[in-house]
Amino acid sequence: MEFLWFILIGLAAGWLAGQVMKRGGFGVLGDIVVGVIGALLGGFLFRTFGVSAGGGLLGSLIVATIGAIVLLFVLRLVKKA
């Protein structure tokens, strides 16, 4: 069940990141991948800087979304180069 929540949060985070960064996302599967990788990246960044977004669903969604935004930013920089 925890894996299902992780995928759902990843989907939501990928979609939110696509909305924030404009120009849409990468489709449903791509948004899930970006969201899940973003969740891992966000968790790493938040731990590295000693920041906490709180616990629970909302905190996880915030961390995953910020990580997905950073990931999209980097992907778009690489794509332009």
Short mmCIF file of C-alpha atoms in Angstrom, two decimals:
data_model
loop_
_atom_site.label_atom_id
_atom_site.label_comp_id
_atom_site.label_asym_id
_atom_site.label_seq_id
_atom_site.Cartn_x
_atom_site.Cartn_y
_atom_site.Cartn_z
CA MET A 1 0.00 0.00 0.00
CA GLU A 2 2.89 2.37 0.75
CA PHE A 3 4.23 1.87 -2.79
CA LEU A 4 0.83 2.85 -4.21
CA TRP A 5 0.87 6.10 -2.18
CA PHE A 6 4.41 6.79 -3.40
CA ILE A 7 3.26 6.40 -7.03
CA LEU A 8 0.17 8.58 -6.46
CA ILE A 9 2.22 11.31 -4.80
CA GLY A 10 4.75 11.04 -7.63
CA LEU A 11 1.97 11.44 -10.21
CA ALA A 12 0.55 14.47 -8.42
CA ALA A 13 4.01 16.01 -7.93
CA GLY A 14 4.95 15.45 -11.58
CA TRP A 15 1.71 17.05 -12.73
CA LEU A 16 2.10 20.00 -10.34
CA ALA A 17 5.69 20.52 -11.43
CA GLY A 18 4.58 20.50 -15.07
CA GLN A 19 1.98 23.16 -14.28
CA VAL A 20 4.43 25.34 -12.35
CA MET A 21 7.15 25.06 -15.00
CA LYS A 22 4.65 25.66 -17.85
CA ARG A 23 4.73 23.91 -21.21
CA GLY A 24 3.05 20.86 -19.67
CA GLY A 25 4.57 17.65 -18.48
CA PHE A 26 5.65 14.43 -20.17
CA GLY A 27 2.33 12.59 -20.24
CA VAL A 28 0.97 10.41 -17.46
CA LEU A 29 3.83 7.90 -17.39
CA GLY A 30 6.47 10.61 -17.79
CA ASP A 31 4.87 12.67 -15.01
CA ILE A 32 4.96 9.64 -12.71
CA VAL A 33 8.63 9.08 -13.48
CA VAL A 34 9.49 12.77 -13.02
CA GLY A 35 7.44 12.87 -9.80
CA VAL A 36 8.99 9.73 -8.32
CA ILE A 37 12.54 10.77 -9.20
CA GLY A 38 11.66 14.27 -8.00
CA ALA A 39 10.44 12.83 -4.70
CA LEU A 40 13.77 11.10 -4.22
CA LEU A 41 15.68 14.23 -5.25
CA GLY A 42 13.51 16.45 -3.04
CA GLY A 43 14.04 14.16 -0.06
CA PHE A 44 17.78 14.24 -0.64
CA LEU A 45 17.85 18.05 -0.98
CA PHE A 46 15.68 18.63 2.09
CA ARG A 47 17.84 16.27 4.22
CA THR A 48 21.05 17.83 2.90
CA PHE A 49 19.95 21.35 3.84
CA GLY A 50 18.34 20.23 7.11
CA VAL A 51 14.89 21.47 6.09
CA SER A 52 11.65 19.78 7.07
CA ALA A 53 8.34 20.13 5.25
CA GLY A 54 6.48 18.36 8.02
CA GLY A 55 5.14 14.88 7.86
CA GLY A 56 2.16 13.29 6.28
CA LEU A 57 0.67 13.52 2.84
CA LEU A 58 0.98 17.29 2.38
CA GLY A 59 4.64 17.38 3.46
CA SER A 60 5.46 14.50 1.13
CA LEU A 61 3.67 16.21 -1.74
CA ILE A 62 5.54 19.48 -1.12
CA VAL A 63 8.93 17.74 -1.02
CA ALA A 64 8.15 15.66 -4.12
CA THR A 65 6.86 18.66 -6.05
CA ILE A 66 9.91 20.79 -5.25
CA GLY A 67 12.17 17.92 -6.25
CA ALA A 68 10.23 17.43 -9.49
CA ILE A 69 10.47 21.16 -10.27
CA VAL A 70 14.24 21.06 -9.78
CA LEU A 71 14.44 17.94 -11.95
CA LEU A 72 12.34 19.54 -14.73
CA PHE A 73 14.51 22.65 -14.59
CA VAL A 74 17.68 20.58 -15.00
CA LEU A 75 16.13 18.42 -17.75
CA ARG A 76 15.14 21.51 -19.72
CA LEU A 77 18.62 23.01 -19.33
CA VAL A 78 20.16 19.80 -20.66
CA LYS A 79 17.63 19.62 -23.49
CA LYS A 80 18.51 23.17 -24.62
CA ALA A 81 22.24 22.43 -24.66
#
